[in-house]
XYZ file of C-alpha atoms in Angstrom:
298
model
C 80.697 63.996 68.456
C 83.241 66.907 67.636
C 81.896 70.389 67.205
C 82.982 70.389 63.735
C 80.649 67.242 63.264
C 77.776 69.306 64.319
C 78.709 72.592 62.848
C 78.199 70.124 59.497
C 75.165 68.793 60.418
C 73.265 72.039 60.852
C 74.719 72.719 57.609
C 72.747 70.111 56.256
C 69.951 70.819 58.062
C 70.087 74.310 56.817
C 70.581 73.622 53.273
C 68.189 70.994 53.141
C 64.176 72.557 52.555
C 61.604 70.944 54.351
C 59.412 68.245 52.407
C 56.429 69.880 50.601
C 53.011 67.969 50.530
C 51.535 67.390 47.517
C 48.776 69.743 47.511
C 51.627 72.479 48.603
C 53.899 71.800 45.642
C 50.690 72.005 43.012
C 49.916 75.277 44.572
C 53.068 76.846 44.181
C 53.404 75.316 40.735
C 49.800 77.207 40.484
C 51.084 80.294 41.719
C 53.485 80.317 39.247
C 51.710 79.804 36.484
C 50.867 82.910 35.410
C 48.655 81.639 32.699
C 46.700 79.907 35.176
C 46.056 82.828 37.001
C 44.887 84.778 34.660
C 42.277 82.010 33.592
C 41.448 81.948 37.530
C 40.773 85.433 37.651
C 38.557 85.542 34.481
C 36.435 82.679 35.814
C 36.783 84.298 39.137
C 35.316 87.300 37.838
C 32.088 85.446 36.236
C 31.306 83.970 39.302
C 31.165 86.979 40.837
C 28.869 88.562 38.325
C 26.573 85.452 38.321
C 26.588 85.850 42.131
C 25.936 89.550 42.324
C 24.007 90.351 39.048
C 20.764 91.569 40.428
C 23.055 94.218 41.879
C 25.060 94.725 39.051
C 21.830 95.451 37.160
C 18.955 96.165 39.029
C 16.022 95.810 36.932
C 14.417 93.308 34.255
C 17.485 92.752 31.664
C 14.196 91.355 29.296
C 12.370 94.363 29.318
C 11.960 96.207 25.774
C 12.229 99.628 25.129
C 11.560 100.146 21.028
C 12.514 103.875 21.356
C 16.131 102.981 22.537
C 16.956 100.032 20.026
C 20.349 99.390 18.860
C 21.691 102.468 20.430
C 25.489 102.326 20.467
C 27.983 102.357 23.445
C 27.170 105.410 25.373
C 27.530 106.717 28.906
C 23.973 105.545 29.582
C 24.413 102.218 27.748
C 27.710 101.069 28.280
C 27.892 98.448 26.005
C 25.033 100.221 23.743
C 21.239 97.957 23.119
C 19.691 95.228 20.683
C 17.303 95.580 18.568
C 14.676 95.718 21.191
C 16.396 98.696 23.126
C 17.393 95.890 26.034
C 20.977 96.698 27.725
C 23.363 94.465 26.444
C 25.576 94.662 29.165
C 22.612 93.655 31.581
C 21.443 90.695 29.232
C 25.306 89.512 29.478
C 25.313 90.048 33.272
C 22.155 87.684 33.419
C 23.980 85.534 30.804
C 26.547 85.091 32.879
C 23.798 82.864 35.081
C 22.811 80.757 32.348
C 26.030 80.155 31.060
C 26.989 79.066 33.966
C 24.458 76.554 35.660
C 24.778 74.830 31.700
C 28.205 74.356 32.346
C 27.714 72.986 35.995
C 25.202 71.320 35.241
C 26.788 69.435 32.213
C 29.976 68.405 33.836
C 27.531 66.605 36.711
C 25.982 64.653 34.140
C 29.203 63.762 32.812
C 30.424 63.135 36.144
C 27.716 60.839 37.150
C 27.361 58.573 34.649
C 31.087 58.532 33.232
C 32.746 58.247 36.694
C 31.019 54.662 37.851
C 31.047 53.145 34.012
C 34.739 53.967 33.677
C 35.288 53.092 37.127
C 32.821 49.743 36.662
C 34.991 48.819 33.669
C 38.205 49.471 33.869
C 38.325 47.268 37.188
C 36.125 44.497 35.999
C 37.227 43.960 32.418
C 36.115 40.995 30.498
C 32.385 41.000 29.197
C 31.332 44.151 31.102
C 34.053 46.207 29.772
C 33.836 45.435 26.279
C 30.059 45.793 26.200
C 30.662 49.966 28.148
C 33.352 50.565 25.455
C 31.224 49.276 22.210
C 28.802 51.477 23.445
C 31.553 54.242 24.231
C 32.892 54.040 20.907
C 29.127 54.763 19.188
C 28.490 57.945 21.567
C 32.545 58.846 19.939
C 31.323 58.633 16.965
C 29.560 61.413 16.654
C 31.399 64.550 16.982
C 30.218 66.357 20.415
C 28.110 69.258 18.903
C 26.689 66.795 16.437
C 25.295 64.614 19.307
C 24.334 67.300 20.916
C 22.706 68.885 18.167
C 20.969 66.014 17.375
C 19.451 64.913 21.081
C 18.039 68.488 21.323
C 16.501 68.260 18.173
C 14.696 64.896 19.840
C 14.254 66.421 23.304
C 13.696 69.784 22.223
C 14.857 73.314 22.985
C 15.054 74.928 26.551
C 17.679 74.966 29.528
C 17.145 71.426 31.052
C 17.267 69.385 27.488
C 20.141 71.945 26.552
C 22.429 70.290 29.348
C 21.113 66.980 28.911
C 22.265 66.810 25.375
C 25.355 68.643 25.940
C 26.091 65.824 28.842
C 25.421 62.628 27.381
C 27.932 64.101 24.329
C 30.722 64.659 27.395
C 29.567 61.226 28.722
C 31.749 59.330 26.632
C 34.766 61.109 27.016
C 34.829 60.549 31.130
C 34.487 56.787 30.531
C 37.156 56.339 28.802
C 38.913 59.057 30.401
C 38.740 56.782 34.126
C 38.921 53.469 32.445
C 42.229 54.618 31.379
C 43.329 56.080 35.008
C 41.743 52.576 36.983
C 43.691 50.278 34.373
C 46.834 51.779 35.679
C 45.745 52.062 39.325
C 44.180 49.435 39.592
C 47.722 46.951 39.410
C 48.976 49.098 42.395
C 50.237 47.101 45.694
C 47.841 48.441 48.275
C 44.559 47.668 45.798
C 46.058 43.932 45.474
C 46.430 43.958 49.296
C 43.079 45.343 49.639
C 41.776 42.244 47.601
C 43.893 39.607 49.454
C 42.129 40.821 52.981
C 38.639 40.120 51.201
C 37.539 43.758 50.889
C 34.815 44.413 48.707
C 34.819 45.830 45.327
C 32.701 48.482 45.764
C 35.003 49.637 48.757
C 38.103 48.907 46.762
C 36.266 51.153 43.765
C 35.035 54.220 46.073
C 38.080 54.263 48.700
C 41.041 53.149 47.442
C 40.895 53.887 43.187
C 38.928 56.582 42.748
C 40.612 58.928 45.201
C 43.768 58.459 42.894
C 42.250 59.138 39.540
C 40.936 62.371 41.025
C 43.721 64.573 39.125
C 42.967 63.775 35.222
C 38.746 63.590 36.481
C 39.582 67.429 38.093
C 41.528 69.168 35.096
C 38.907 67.268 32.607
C 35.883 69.007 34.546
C 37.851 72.314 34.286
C 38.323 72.052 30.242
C 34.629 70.090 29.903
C 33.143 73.506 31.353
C 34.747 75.960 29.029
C 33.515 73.072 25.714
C 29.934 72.793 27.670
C 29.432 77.138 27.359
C 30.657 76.972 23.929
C 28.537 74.028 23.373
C 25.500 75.543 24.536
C 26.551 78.475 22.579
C 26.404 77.116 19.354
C 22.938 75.240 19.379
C 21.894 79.109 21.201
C 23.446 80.341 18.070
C 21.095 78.037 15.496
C 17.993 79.086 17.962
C 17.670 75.701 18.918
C 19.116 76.019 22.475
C 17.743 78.877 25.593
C 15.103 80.148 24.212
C 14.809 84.227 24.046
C 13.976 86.219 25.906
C 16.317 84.385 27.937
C 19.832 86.383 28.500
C 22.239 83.400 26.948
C 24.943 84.566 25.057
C 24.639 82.264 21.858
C 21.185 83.328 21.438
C 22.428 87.093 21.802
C 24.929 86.715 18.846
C 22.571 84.665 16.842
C 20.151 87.587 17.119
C 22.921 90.119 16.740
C 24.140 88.940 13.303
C 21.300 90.077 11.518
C 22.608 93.903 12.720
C 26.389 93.199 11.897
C 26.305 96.353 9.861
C 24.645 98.836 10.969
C 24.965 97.521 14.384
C 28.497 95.189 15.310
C 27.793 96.412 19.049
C 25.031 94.107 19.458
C 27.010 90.655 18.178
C 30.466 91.807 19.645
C 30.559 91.754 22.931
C 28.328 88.292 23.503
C 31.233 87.274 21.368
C 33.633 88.367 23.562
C 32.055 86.922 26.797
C 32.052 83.652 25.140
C 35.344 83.981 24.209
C 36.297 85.166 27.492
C 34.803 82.569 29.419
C 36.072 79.662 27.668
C 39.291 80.851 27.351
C 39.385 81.181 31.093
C 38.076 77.639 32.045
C 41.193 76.600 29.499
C 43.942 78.445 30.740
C 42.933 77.365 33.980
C 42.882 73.786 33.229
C 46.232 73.816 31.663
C 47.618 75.034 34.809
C 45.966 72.630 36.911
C 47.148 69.868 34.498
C 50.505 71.394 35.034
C 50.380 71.921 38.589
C 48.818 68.461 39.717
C 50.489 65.992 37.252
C 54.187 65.695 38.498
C 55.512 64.909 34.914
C 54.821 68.283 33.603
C 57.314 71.535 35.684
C 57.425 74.913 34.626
């Protein structure tokens, strides 16, 4: 081989980046997104306060004091108190908890029903399937808060039948969400080769489909958090959700709009920290949408 033929070929190999995984290309389509990482931020900044409220606020964010009630924004209060005299920046702190564990604790019960039904029929078809999506299609029937609404008002009001409403109203839309995804995957080469060696379904299901529906399942769970807080903030809202003198923000600006006069301190800010939180499980979510699905680029 002439010099000149390998002066070329380190050319190429110069020229020529190396091959980025997958996971490496999402995260620099991540890092790019700088809506993204702003949401990422926000959320990572709730976490933290969840994490380290106690020392964020010491003390009992519940505790009245009469003498001090709706006392605006001062150096003392910094986000001024309710109509008890409580902090509102330590009942949002607390909040922050609540908030939360609802979402989490939704998007599991979404996750653990709507993950094997979708899975169950989109691979199966035939009877099962239509019998899932009849059902499906009742549960969409209802818009979410409506369901929602409507199994707390037969389970009744507190934390646990809170997310238990909220996730049998998300149930629906991760069964059709992963029928969709194993419909697709599910005509693939290496799951028909998997069936011609005699593997069994359930393996076939749990080691060779799911993994590769993983990417619409992870962005969902990102959005279904930010829709599970404002959920849970809404039937806080109508008092039929956490119960005071829980910190939850929905029942703080349900209490707070009786003061929206003489007192817009004490319905603001919950406000905002809804609106902050949801907004920052959305933004997020777009950019992992955008990052992990190769059809979308910056």
């Amino acid at each position: 081989m002439s010099e000149k033929s390998i002066e070329i070929e380190r050319q190429i190999e110069i020229s020529v980046p190396p091959q980025q995984t997958g996971l490496a290309r999402s995260w620099s389509k991540l890092k790019r997104n700088k809506a993204a990482l702003l949401g990422g931020a926000m959320l990572l900044l709730f976490v933290f306060t969840a994490i380290f409220a106690p020392l964020l606020f010491p003390g009992n964010p519940s505790a009245p004091n009469l003498i001090k009630a709706l006392e605006p924004p001062s150096a003392q209060y910094w986000l001024g108190t309710d109509e008890l005299g409580r902090s509102i920046l330590g009942r949002i702190i607390y909040g922050t908890r609540i908030s939360l564990m609802i979402a989490v604790g939704v998007v599991m019960v979404g996750l653990l029903v709507g993950i094997p039904f979708g899975l169950i029929s989109g691979y199966y078809g035939g009877k099962i399937d239509f019998a899932i999506q009849r059902v499906t299609d009742m549960l969409l029937a209802f818009p979410g808060f409506l369901l929602a609404l409507s199994l707390v008002a037969i389970l009744g009001v507190g934390i646990e039948n809170t997310v238990i409403s909220i996730g049998i109203s998300m149930i629906p839309i991760y069964i059709r969400l992963v029928r969709g995804c194993v419909l697709t995957v599910r005509e693939q080469t290496y799951v028909e080769a998997a069936k011609a060696v005699g593997t069994r379904d359930h393996k076939i299901l749990f080691r060779h489909i799911l993994p590769n529906v993983m990417v619409p399942i992870t962005v969902q769970t990102s959005l279904g958090m930010g829709s599970a807080i404002l959920f849970a903030a809404g039937l806080g809202f109508l008092g039929i959700g956490v119960q005071p003198p829980t910190p939850e923000w929905g029942a703080m600006l349900g209490s707070g709009r009786n003061y929206l006069f003489n007192a817009p301190h004490v319905a603001t800010f919950p406000g905002l920290a809804i609106f902050m939180a949801v907004l920052g499980f959305n933004l997020f979510g777009d950019g992992l949408r955008d990052a992990l699905d190769p059809r979308f680029k910056l």
